[in-house]
Amino acid sequence: MKILFFGDIDGKIGRTAVAKVLPGWQKKYQPDIIIANADNVTHGRGMNRKHFDYLSDLGVDIFTAGDHTLERKEAEELLNSTDVKVLRPYNLVGDYAGRGEAIFSIRKKKLLMISLLGRVFMDEPTSNPFQAIDSILEKYQAGDYDLVVVDLHAEATSEKHAFAWYVDGRVNAIFGTHTHVQTADERILPKGTAAISDVGFCGASDSVIGVDKKEIINHFLTGKNFVMKIPEYGEAQVNGVLVEFNKNKKAKKIKRLQEKVIIKK
Ligand SMILES: [Fe+2]
């Protein structure tokens, strides 16, 4: 069984780049399930129904969350819909739309998918993701599913490394997201869990992690707020990770994927 995971899809250029790359990856790698992080899909902030439909039609089965998931009002309708496989972060403290974990059935496979936010250098009001994963795994102890997969949307590599060790042998794969930069630390831990600190993103290469570089340089130079201006054309990169599991559900291969495409006007 193979899972293909796309890192944070960022804005129109990211969506278009995924549309160009995904059919080729599907043909080449034959994944059983495709997951994508949807933190930045609609102009960098969350995901609306139109873009959910667009990416679903391309073949994405499940959408995970991040710090921007609940920023747009229209996301609530999507998160509360029972017919979609879209998560919000599980460990947000407070009352929010949607759910942060679910068992999804996809082509005869059952996946317990969990979306968590990290806490180091992150401002969102969250509970401890290490304690959260314990509660979830306890709740689903007798659950009927084939694999458990976690998206830990977090800034710090240390937090993501520690988390991977903490869940080794208890979840089947842990994908780090949020930094938009793919890390070269993909590995299979001793008890069979596939892990990578960050899958990387799908968006504009000629940018600062997806946002117009002039805006961000000016922000660092002057301290002034920046506008979430996302380049629409030029080189885009699509970052993903492919994990293959053997029959006893242990990861047997993990492969980083990156492809660059030119998005023209
Ligand atoms: Fe994020």
PDB file of C-alpha atoms and ligand atoms in Angstrom:
ATOM      1  CA  MET A   1       0.000   0.000   0.000  1.00  0.00           C
ATOM      2  CA  LYS A   2       1.306   3.427  -0.968  1.00  0.00           C
ATOM      3  CA  ILE A   3       0.506   6.899   0.278  1.00  0.00           C
ATOM      4  CA  LEU A   4       1.433  10.047  -1.613  1.00  0.00           C
ATOM      5  CA  PHE A   5       1.484  13.230   0.459  1.00  0.00           C
ATOM      6  CA  PHE A   6       1.696  16.746  -1.046  1.00  0.00           C
ATOM      7  CA  GLY A   7       3.147  19.502   1.157  1.00  0.00           C
ATOM      8  CA  ASP A   8       1.299  22.792   1.707  1.00  0.00           C
ATOM      9  CA  ILE A   9      -0.370  23.775  -1.595  1.00  0.00           C
ATOM     10  CA  ASP A  10       0.080  27.537  -1.740  1.00  0.00           C
ATOM     11  CA  GLY A  11      -2.223  29.774  -3.795  1.00  0.00           C
ATOM     12  CA  LYS A  12      -3.193  29.606  -7.448  1.00  0.00           C
ATOM     13  CA  ILE A  13       0.341  28.903  -8.656  1.00  0.00           C
ATOM     14  CA  GLY A  14       0.570  25.987  -6.219  1.00  0.00           C
ATOM     15  CA  ARG A  15      -2.773  24.556  -7.317  1.00  0.00           C
ATOM     16  CA  THR A  16      -1.830  24.890 -10.981  1.00  0.00           C
ATOM     17  CA  ALA A  17       1.563  23.289 -10.387  1.00  0.00           C
ATOM     18  CA  VAL A  18      -0.059  20.325  -8.610  1.00  0.00           C
ATOM     19  CA  ALA A  19      -2.461  19.962 -11.547  1.00  0.00           C
ATOM     20  CA  LYS A  20       0.521  19.737 -13.904  1.00  0.00           C
ATOM     21  CA  VAL A  21       2.539  17.289 -11.807  1.00  0.00           C
ATOM     22  CA  LEU A  22      -0.024  15.011 -10.144  1.00  0.00           C
ATOM     23  CA  PRO A  23      -1.087  12.940 -13.185  1.00  0.00           C
ATOM     24  CA  GLY A  24       2.540  12.015 -13.904  1.00  0.00           C
ATOM     25  CA  TRP A  25       3.214  11.046 -10.288  1.00  0.00           C
ATOM     26  CA  GLN A  26       0.020   9.006 -10.204  1.00  0.00           C
ATOM     27  CA  LYS A  27       1.121   7.088 -13.273  1.00  0.00           C
ATOM     28  CA  LYS A  28       4.686   6.636 -12.092  1.00  0.00           C
ATOM     29  CA  TYR A  29       4.137   5.820  -8.410  1.00  0.00           C
ATOM     30  CA  GLN A  30       0.582   4.351  -8.381  1.00  0.00           C
ATOM     31  CA  PRO A  31      -0.412   5.604  -4.910  1.00  0.00           C
ATOM     32  CA  ASP A  32      -3.452   4.061  -3.215  1.00  0.00           C
ATOM     33  CA  ILE A  33      -4.254   7.222  -1.262  1.00  0.00           C
ATOM     34  CA  ILE A  34      -3.340  10.866  -1.957  1.00  0.00           C
ATOM     35  CA  ILE A  35      -3.211  13.370   0.899  1.00  0.00           C
ATOM     36  CA  ALA A  36      -2.466  17.103   0.675  1.00  0.00           C
ATOM     37  CA  ASN A  37      -1.945  19.794   3.252  1.00  0.00           C
ATOM     38  CA  ALA A  38      -4.565  22.514   2.601  1.00  0.00           C
ATOM     39  CA  ASP A  39      -3.314  25.247   4.952  1.00  0.00           C
ATOM     40  CA  ASN A  40      -2.560  27.713   2.136  1.00  0.00           C
ATOM     41  CA  VAL A  41      -4.673  26.558  -0.820  1.00  0.00           C
ATOM     42  CA  THR A  42      -6.917  29.615  -1.258  1.00  0.00           C
ATOM     43  CA  HIS A  43      -4.679  32.656  -1.587  1.00  0.00           C
ATOM     44  CA  GLY A  44      -2.462  31.399   1.205  1.00  0.00           C
ATOM     45  CA  ARG A  45      -5.175  31.235   3.836  1.00  0.00           C
ATOM     46  CA  GLY A  46      -7.175  28.038   4.249  1.00  0.00           C
ATOM     47  CA  MET A  47      -9.274  26.480   1.493  1.00  0.00           C
ATOM     48  CA  ASN A  48     -12.672  27.284   0.001  1.00  0.00           C
ATOM     49  CA  ARG A  49     -15.162  24.854  -1.554  1.00  0.00           C
ATOM     50  CA  LYS A  50     -14.209  25.770  -5.131  1.00  0.00           C
ATOM     51  CA  HIS A  51     -10.573  24.888  -4.598  1.00  0.00           C
ATOM     52  CA  PHE A  52     -11.491  21.772  -2.627  1.00  0.00           C
ATOM     53  CA  ASP A  53     -13.508  20.642  -5.665  1.00  0.00           C
ATOM     54  CA  TYR A  54     -10.632  21.492  -8.020  1.00  0.00           C
ATOM     55  CA  LEU A  55      -8.047  19.476  -6.073  1.00  0.00           C
ATOM     56  CA  SER A  56     -10.470  16.618  -5.367  1.00  0.00           C
ATOM     57  CA  ASP A  57     -11.167  16.333  -9.094  1.00  0.00           C
ATOM     58  CA  LEU A  58      -7.421  16.029  -9.661  1.00  0.00           C
ATOM     59  CA  GLY A  59      -7.341  13.033  -7.316  1.00  0.00           C
ATOM     60  CA  VAL A  60      -6.544  14.324  -3.823  1.00  0.00           C
ATOM     61  CA  ASP A  61      -8.442  12.128  -1.329  1.00  0.00           C
ATOM     62  CA  ILE A  62      -7.767  13.786   2.044  1.00  0.00           C
ATOM     63  CA  PHE A  63      -6.910  17.359   3.087  1.00  0.00           C
ATOM     64  CA  THR A  64      -5.025  18.174   6.276  1.00  0.00           C
ATOM     65  CA  ALA A  65      -4.819  21.454   8.160  1.00  0.00           C
ATOM     66  CA  GLY A  66      -2.593  24.180   9.536  1.00  0.00           C
ATOM     67  CA  ASP A  67      -2.457  27.539  11.249  1.00  0.00           C
ATOM     68  CA  HIS A  68      -4.486  29.266   8.460  1.00  0.00           C
ATOM     69  CA  THR A  69      -7.236  26.653   8.071  1.00  0.00           C
ATOM     70  CA  LEU A  70      -9.898  28.595   9.978  1.00  0.00           C
ATOM     71  CA  GLU A  71      -8.963  32.085   8.796  1.00  0.00           C
ATOM     72  CA  ARG A  72     -11.632  32.293   6.118  1.00  0.00           C
ATOM     73  CA  LYS A  73     -15.293  32.159   7.120  1.00  0.00           C
ATOM     74  CA  GLU A  74     -16.248  29.972   4.142  1.00  0.00           C
ATOM     75  CA  ALA A  75     -13.934  27.238   5.452  1.00  0.00           C
ATOM     76  CA  GLU A  76     -16.427  26.513   8.237  1.00  0.00           C
ATOM     77  CA  GLU A  77     -19.071  25.261   5.803  1.00  0.00           C
ATOM     78  CA  LEU A  78     -16.510  22.935   4.236  1.00  0.00           C
ATOM     79  CA  LEU A  79     -15.154  21.678   7.567  1.00  0.00           C
ATOM     80  CA  ASN A  80     -18.658  20.966   8.841  1.00  0.00           C
ATOM     81  CA  SER A  81     -19.702  19.049   5.713  1.00  0.00           C
ATOM     82  CA  THR A  82     -19.983  15.336   6.313  1.00  0.00           C
ATOM     83  CA  ASP A  83     -19.307  14.453   2.674  1.00  0.00           C
ATOM     84  CA  VAL A  84     -15.730  15.798   2.601  1.00  0.00           C
ATOM     85  CA  LYS A  85     -12.429  14.447   3.886  1.00  0.00           C
ATOM     86  CA  VAL A  86     -11.067  17.727   5.209  1.00  0.00           C
ATOM     87  CA  LEU A  87      -9.582  18.222   8.671  1.00  0.00           C
ATOM     88  CA  ARG A  88      -8.878  21.169  10.938  1.00  0.00           C
ATOM     89  CA  PRO A  89      -6.096  21.009  13.564  1.00  0.00           C
ATOM     90  CA  TYR A  90      -7.161  18.582  16.295  1.00  0.00           C
ATOM     91  CA  ASN A  91      -5.470  20.336  19.188  1.00  0.00           C
ATOM     92  CA  LEU A  92      -6.871  23.867  18.826  1.00  0.00           C
ATOM     93  CA  VAL A  93      -8.248  24.924  22.190  1.00  0.00           C
ATOM     94  CA  GLY A  94     -11.774  26.293  21.890  1.00  0.00           C
ATOM     95  CA  ASP A  95     -14.876  25.794  19.803  1.00  0.00           C
ATOM     96  CA  TYR A  96     -14.141  25.378  16.126  1.00  0.00           C
ATOM     97  CA  ALA A  97     -15.827  23.989  13.055  1.00  0.00           C
ATOM     98  CA  GLY A  98     -14.996  20.513  11.811  1.00  0.00           C
ATOM     99  CA  ARG A  99     -12.879  17.742  13.224  1.00  0.00           C
ATOM    100  CA  GLY A 100      -9.179  17.119  13.653  1.00  0.00           C
ATOM    101  CA  GLU A 101      -9.175  13.370  13.278  1.00  0.00           C
ATOM    102  CA  ALA A 102     -11.298  10.844  11.409  1.00  0.00           C
ATOM    103  CA  ILE A 103     -11.319   7.382   9.903  1.00  0.00           C
ATOM    104  CA  PHE A 104     -11.660   7.821   6.148  1.00  0.00           C
ATOM    105  CA  SER A 105     -12.543   4.966   3.786  1.00  0.00           C
ATOM    106  CA  ILE A 106     -10.774   5.237   0.462  1.00  0.00           C
ATOM    107  CA  ARG A 107     -10.999   2.493  -2.160  1.00  0.00           C
ATOM    108  CA  LYS A 108     -11.399  -0.306   0.419  1.00  0.00           C
ATOM    109  CA  LYS A 109      -8.647   1.091   2.676  1.00  0.00           C
ATOM    110  CA  LYS A 110      -9.404   2.684   6.019  1.00  0.00           C
ATOM    111  CA  LEU A 111      -7.129   5.431   7.221  1.00  0.00           C
ATOM    112  CA  LEU A 112      -7.134   7.104  10.622  1.00  0.00           C
ATOM    113  CA  MET A 113      -5.951  10.596   9.625  1.00  0.00           C
ATOM    114  CA  ILE A 114      -4.886  13.095  12.274  1.00  0.00           C
ATOM    115  CA  SER A 115      -4.015  16.777  11.875  1.00  0.00           C
ATOM    116  CA  LEU A 116      -2.026  18.421  14.662  1.00  0.00           C
ATOM    117  CA  LEU A 117      -0.378  21.802  15.229  1.00  0.00           C
ATOM    118  CA  GLY A 118       2.999  22.186  16.897  1.00  0.00           C
ATOM    119  CA  ARG A 119       3.622  24.659  19.702  1.00  0.00           C
ATOM    120  CA  VAL A 120       7.215  25.865  19.299  1.00  0.00           C
ATOM    121  CA  PHE A 121       7.256  29.322  17.576  1.00  0.00           C
ATOM    122  CA  MET A 122       3.533  28.961  16.839  1.00  0.00           C
ATOM    123  CA  ASP A 123       0.956  31.450  18.192  1.00  0.00           C
ATOM    124  CA  GLU A 124      -2.255  29.440  17.948  1.00  0.00           C
ATOM    125  CA  PRO A 125      -4.012  28.424  21.182  1.00  0.00           C
ATOM    126  CA  THR A 126      -3.261  24.718  21.180  1.00  0.00           C
ATOM    127  CA  SER A 127      -3.032  21.868  23.612  1.00  0.00           C
ATOM    128  CA  ASN A 128       0.087  19.703  23.780  1.00  0.00           C
ATOM    129  CA  PRO A 129       0.313  17.616  20.560  1.00  0.00           C
ATOM    130  CA  PHE A 130       2.216  14.831  22.377  1.00  0.00           C
ATOM    131  CA  GLN A 131      -0.626  14.455  24.861  1.00  0.00           C
ATOM    132  CA  ALA A 132      -3.167  14.869  22.069  1.00  0.00           C
ATOM    133  CA  ILE A 133      -1.813  11.918  20.087  1.00  0.00           C
ATOM    134  CA  ASP A 134      -1.983   9.729  23.200  1.00  0.00           C
ATOM    135  CA  SER A 135      -5.662  10.625  23.687  1.00  0.00           C
ATOM    136  CA  ILE A 136      -6.503   9.973  20.033  1.00  0.00           C
ATOM    137  CA  LEU A 137      -4.732   6.607  19.946  1.00  0.00           C
ATOM    138  CA  GLU A 138      -6.446   5.596  23.159  1.00  0.00           C
ATOM    139  CA  LYS A 139      -9.844   6.616  21.751  1.00  0.00           C
ATOM    140  CA  TYR A 140      -9.306   4.580  18.579  1.00  0.00           C
ATOM    141  CA  GLN A 141      -7.579   1.646  20.298  1.00  0.00           C
ATOM    142  CA  ALA A 142     -10.150  -0.872  19.149  1.00  0.00           C
ATOM    143  CA  GLY A 143     -10.704   0.955  15.903  1.00  0.00           C
ATOM    144  CA  ASP A 144     -11.253  -0.574  12.546  1.00  0.00           C
ATOM    145  CA  TYR A 145      -8.611   0.951  10.274  1.00  0.00           C
ATOM    146  CA  ASP A 146      -5.606  -0.085   8.208  1.00  0.00           C
ATOM    147  CA  LEU A 147      -3.164   2.740   8.909  1.00  0.00           C
ATOM    148  CA  VAL A 148      -2.709   5.754  11.187  1.00  0.00           C
ATOM    149  CA  VAL A 149      -1.192   8.824   9.533  1.00  0.00           C
ATOM    150  CA  VAL A 150      -0.348  12.155  11.169  1.00  0.00           C
ATOM    151  CA  ASP A 151       0.309  15.606   9.696  1.00  0.00           C
ATOM    152  CA  LEU A 152       2.201  17.634  12.317  1.00  0.00           C
ATOM    153  CA  HIS A 153       2.037  21.233  11.121  1.00  0.00           C
ATOM    154  CA  ALA A 154       4.861  22.832  13.048  1.00  0.00           C
ATOM    155  CA  GLU A 155       7.765  25.252  12.783  1.00  0.00           C
ATOM    156  CA  ALA A 156      10.523  23.600  14.787  1.00  0.00           C
ATOM    157  CA  THR A 157      12.472  20.609  13.528  1.00  0.00           C
ATOM    158  CA  SER A 158      13.252  19.630  17.116  1.00  0.00           C
ATOM    159  CA  GLU A 159       9.561  19.347  17.970  1.00  0.00           C
ATOM    160  CA  LYS A 160       8.893  17.290  14.842  1.00  0.00           C
ATOM    161  CA  HIS A 161      11.874  14.985  15.475  1.00  0.00           C
ATOM    162  CA  ALA A 162      10.860  14.430  19.092  1.00  0.00           C
ATOM    163  CA  PHE A 163       7.278  13.749  18.014  1.00  0.00           C
ATOM    164  CA  ALA A 164       8.381  11.183  15.425  1.00  0.00           C
ATOM    165  CA  TRP A 165      10.363   9.262  18.056  1.00  0.00           C
ATOM    166  CA  TYR A 166       7.428   9.525  20.448  1.00  0.00           C
ATOM    167  CA  VAL A 167       5.008   7.901  18.004  1.00  0.00           C
ATOM    168  CA  ASP A 168       7.395   5.347  16.469  1.00  0.00           C
ATOM    169  CA  GLY A 169       5.562   2.029  16.211  1.00  0.00           C
ATOM    170  CA  ARG A 170       2.248   3.619  17.180  1.00  0.00           C
ATOM    171  CA  VAL A 171       1.474   5.490  13.953  1.00  0.00           C
ATOM    172  CA  ASN A 172       2.421   4.352  10.462  1.00  0.00           C
ATOM    173  CA  ALA A 173       3.608   7.663   9.036  1.00  0.00           C
ATOM    174  CA  ILE A 174       4.258  11.160  10.322  1.00  0.00           C
ATOM    175  CA  PHE A 175       4.499  13.986   7.794  1.00  0.00           C
ATOM    176  CA  GLY A 176       5.784  17.358   8.971  1.00  0.00           C
ATOM    177  CA  THR A 177       4.398  20.440   7.207  1.00  0.00           C
ATOM    178  CA  HIS A 178       4.324  24.277   7.547  1.00  0.00           C
ATOM    179  CA  THR A 179       7.895  25.496   6.918  1.00  0.00           C
ATOM    180  CA  HIS A 180       7.483  25.130   3.122  1.00  0.00           C
ATOM    181  CA  VAL A 181      11.059  23.870   2.844  1.00  0.00           C
ATOM    182  CA  GLN A 182      11.584  20.164   2.208  1.00  0.00           C
ATOM    183  CA  THR A 183      13.932  18.533   4.701  1.00  0.00           C
ATOM    184  CA  ALA A 184      16.366  15.781   3.703  1.00  0.00           C
ATOM    185  CA  ASP A 185      15.689  13.677   6.801  1.00  0.00           C
ATOM    186  CA  GLU A 186      13.125  11.205   5.474  1.00  0.00           C
ATOM    187  CA  ARG A 187      13.595   7.936   7.320  1.00  0.00           C
ATOM    188  CA  ILE A 188      11.974   4.799   8.662  1.00  0.00           C
ATOM    189  CA  LEU A 189      12.290   4.628  12.438  1.00  0.00           C
ATOM    190  CA  PRO A 190      13.220   1.348  14.201  1.00  0.00           C
ATOM    191  CA  LYS A 191       9.622   0.364  14.975  1.00  0.00           C
ATOM    192  CA  GLY A 192       8.445   0.939  11.403  1.00  0.00           C
ATOM    193  CA  THR A 193       7.126   4.504  11.346  1.00  0.00           C
ATOM    194  CA  ALA A 194       7.929   6.583   8.242  1.00  0.00           C
ATOM    195  CA  ALA A 195       8.888  10.159   9.100  1.00  0.00           C
ATOM    196  CA  ILE A 196      10.011  13.430   7.541  1.00  0.00           C
ATOM    197  CA  SER A 197      10.343  16.743   9.352  1.00  0.00           C
ATOM    198  CA  ASP A 198       8.907  18.723   6.462  1.00  0.00           C
ATOM    199  CA  VAL A 199       7.475  17.606   3.156  1.00  0.00           C
ATOM    200  CA  GLY A 200       8.036  21.071   1.655  1.00  0.00           C
ATOM    201  CA  PHE A 201       5.403  23.059  -0.252  1.00  0.00           C
ATOM    202  CA  CYS A 202       3.745  23.400  -3.645  1.00  0.00           C
ATOM    203  CA  GLY A 203       4.086  27.003  -4.785  1.00  0.00           C
ATOM    204  CA  ALA A 204       6.209  29.764  -6.252  1.00  0.00           C
ATOM    205  CA  SER A 205       9.954  29.109  -6.266  1.00  0.00           C
ATOM    206  CA  ASP A 206      10.830  32.778  -6.817  1.00  0.00           C
ATOM    207  CA  SER A 207       9.451  33.861  -3.433  1.00  0.00           C
ATOM    208  CA  VAL A 208      10.000  33.750   0.317  1.00  0.00           C
ATOM    209  CA  ILE A 209       8.290  30.475   1.236  1.00  0.00           C
ATOM    210  CA  GLY A 210       5.549  31.264  -1.276  1.00  0.00           C
ATOM    211  CA  VAL A 211       5.010  34.991  -0.718  1.00  0.00           C
ATOM    212  CA  ASP A 212       6.238  37.879  -2.896  1.00  0.00           C
ATOM    213  CA  LYS A 213       9.878  38.382  -1.939  1.00  0.00           C
ATOM    214  CA  LYS A 214       9.746  42.217  -1.981  1.00  0.00           C
ATOM    215  CA  GLU A 215       6.924  42.210   0.560  1.00  0.00           C
ATOM    216  CA  ILE A 216       8.820  39.936   2.917  1.00  0.00           C
ATOM    217  CA  ILE A 217      12.211  41.648   2.546  1.00  0.00           C
ATOM    218  CA  ASN A 218      10.492  44.957   3.304  1.00  0.00           C
ATOM    219  CA  HIS A 219       8.866  43.372   6.349  1.00  0.00           C
ATOM    220  CA  PHE A 220      12.228  42.259   7.713  1.00  0.00           C
ATOM    221  CA  LEU A 221      13.863  45.584   6.781  1.00  0.00           C
ATOM    222  CA  THR A 222      11.256  47.885   8.331  1.00  0.00           C
ATOM    223  CA  GLY A 223       9.159  45.715  10.669  1.00  0.00           C
ATOM    224  CA  LYS A 224       6.042  46.776   8.735  1.00  0.00           C
ATOM    225  CA  ASN A 225       3.267  44.271   8.077  1.00  0.00           C
ATOM    226  CA  PHE A 226       3.324  42.516   4.733  1.00  0.00           C
ATOM    227  CA  VAL A 227       0.570  41.791   2.249  1.00  0.00           C
ATOM    228  CA  MET A 228       0.009  38.087   1.448  1.00  0.00           C
ATOM    229  CA  LYS A 229       0.895  38.622  -2.197  1.00  0.00           C
ATOM    230  CA  ILE A 230       1.528  35.309  -3.922  1.00  0.00           C
ATOM    231  CA  PRO A 231       3.319  35.278  -7.292  1.00  0.00           C
ATOM    232  CA  GLU A 232       1.030  33.796  -9.953  1.00  0.00           C
ATOM    233  CA  TYR A 233       3.521  32.970 -12.682  1.00  0.00           C
ATOM    234  CA  GLY A 234       7.049  31.710 -13.097  1.00  0.00           C
ATOM    235  CA  GLU A 235       8.773  28.651 -11.695  1.00  0.00           C
ATOM    236  CA  ALA A 236       6.783  26.605  -9.220  1.00  0.00           C
ATOM    237  CA  GLN A 237       7.869  23.608  -7.215  1.00  0.00           C
ATOM    238  CA  VAL A 238       5.805  20.644  -6.151  1.00  0.00           C
ATOM    239  CA  ASN A 239       7.089  18.840  -3.081  1.00  0.00           C
ATOM    240  CA  GLY A 240       5.763  15.520  -1.913  1.00  0.00           C
ATOM    241  CA  VAL A 241       6.640  12.300  -0.158  1.00  0.00           C
ATOM    242  CA  LEU A 242       5.762   8.757  -1.146  1.00  0.00           C
ATOM    243  CA  VAL A 243       5.586   6.045   1.521  1.00  0.00           C
ATOM    244  CA  GLU A 244       5.135   2.361   0.848  1.00  0.00           C
ATOM    245  CA  PHE A 245       3.950  -0.061   3.534  1.00  0.00           C
ATOM    246  CA  ASN A 246       4.341  -3.811   3.726  1.00  0.00           C
ATOM    247  CA  LYS A 247       1.566  -6.239   4.667  1.00  0.00           C
ATOM    248  CA  ASN A 248       2.175  -5.918   8.396  1.00  0.00           C
ATOM    249  CA  LYS A 249       1.735  -2.123   8.059  1.00  0.00           C
ATOM    250  CA  LYS A 250       5.370  -1.191   8.654  1.00  0.00           C
ATOM    251  CA  ALA A 251       6.850   1.379   6.309  1.00  0.00           C
ATOM    252  CA  LYS A 252       9.271  -0.206   3.880  1.00  0.00           C
ATOM    253  CA  LYS A 253      10.174   2.768   1.674  1.00  0.00           C
ATOM    254  CA  ILE A 254      10.032   6.528   1.992  1.00  0.00           C
ATOM    255  CA  LYS A 255      10.935   8.751  -0.927  1.00  0.00           C
ATOM    256  CA  ARG A 256      11.115  12.513  -1.209  1.00  0.00           C
ATOM    257  CA  LEU A 257       9.685  13.925  -4.420  1.00  0.00           C
ATOM    258  CA  GLN A 258      10.261  17.335  -5.986  1.00  0.00           C
ATOM    259  CA  GLU A 259       9.401  18.584  -9.444  1.00  0.00           C
ATOM    260  CA  LYS A 260       9.695  22.070 -10.886  1.00  0.00           C
ATOM    261  CA  VAL A 261       7.337  23.424 -13.527  1.00  0.00           C
ATOM    262  CA  ILE A 262       6.927  26.765 -15.267  1.00  0.00           C
ATOM    263  CA  ILE A 263       3.528  28.412 -14.906  1.00  0.00           C
ATOM    264  CA  LYS A 264       2.948  30.823 -17.784  1.00  0.00           C
ATOM    265  CA  LYS A 265       0.521  33.763 -18.019  1.00  0.00           C
TER     266      LYS A 265
HETATM  267 FE    FE B   1       1.232  26.860   8.100  1.00  0.00          FE
END
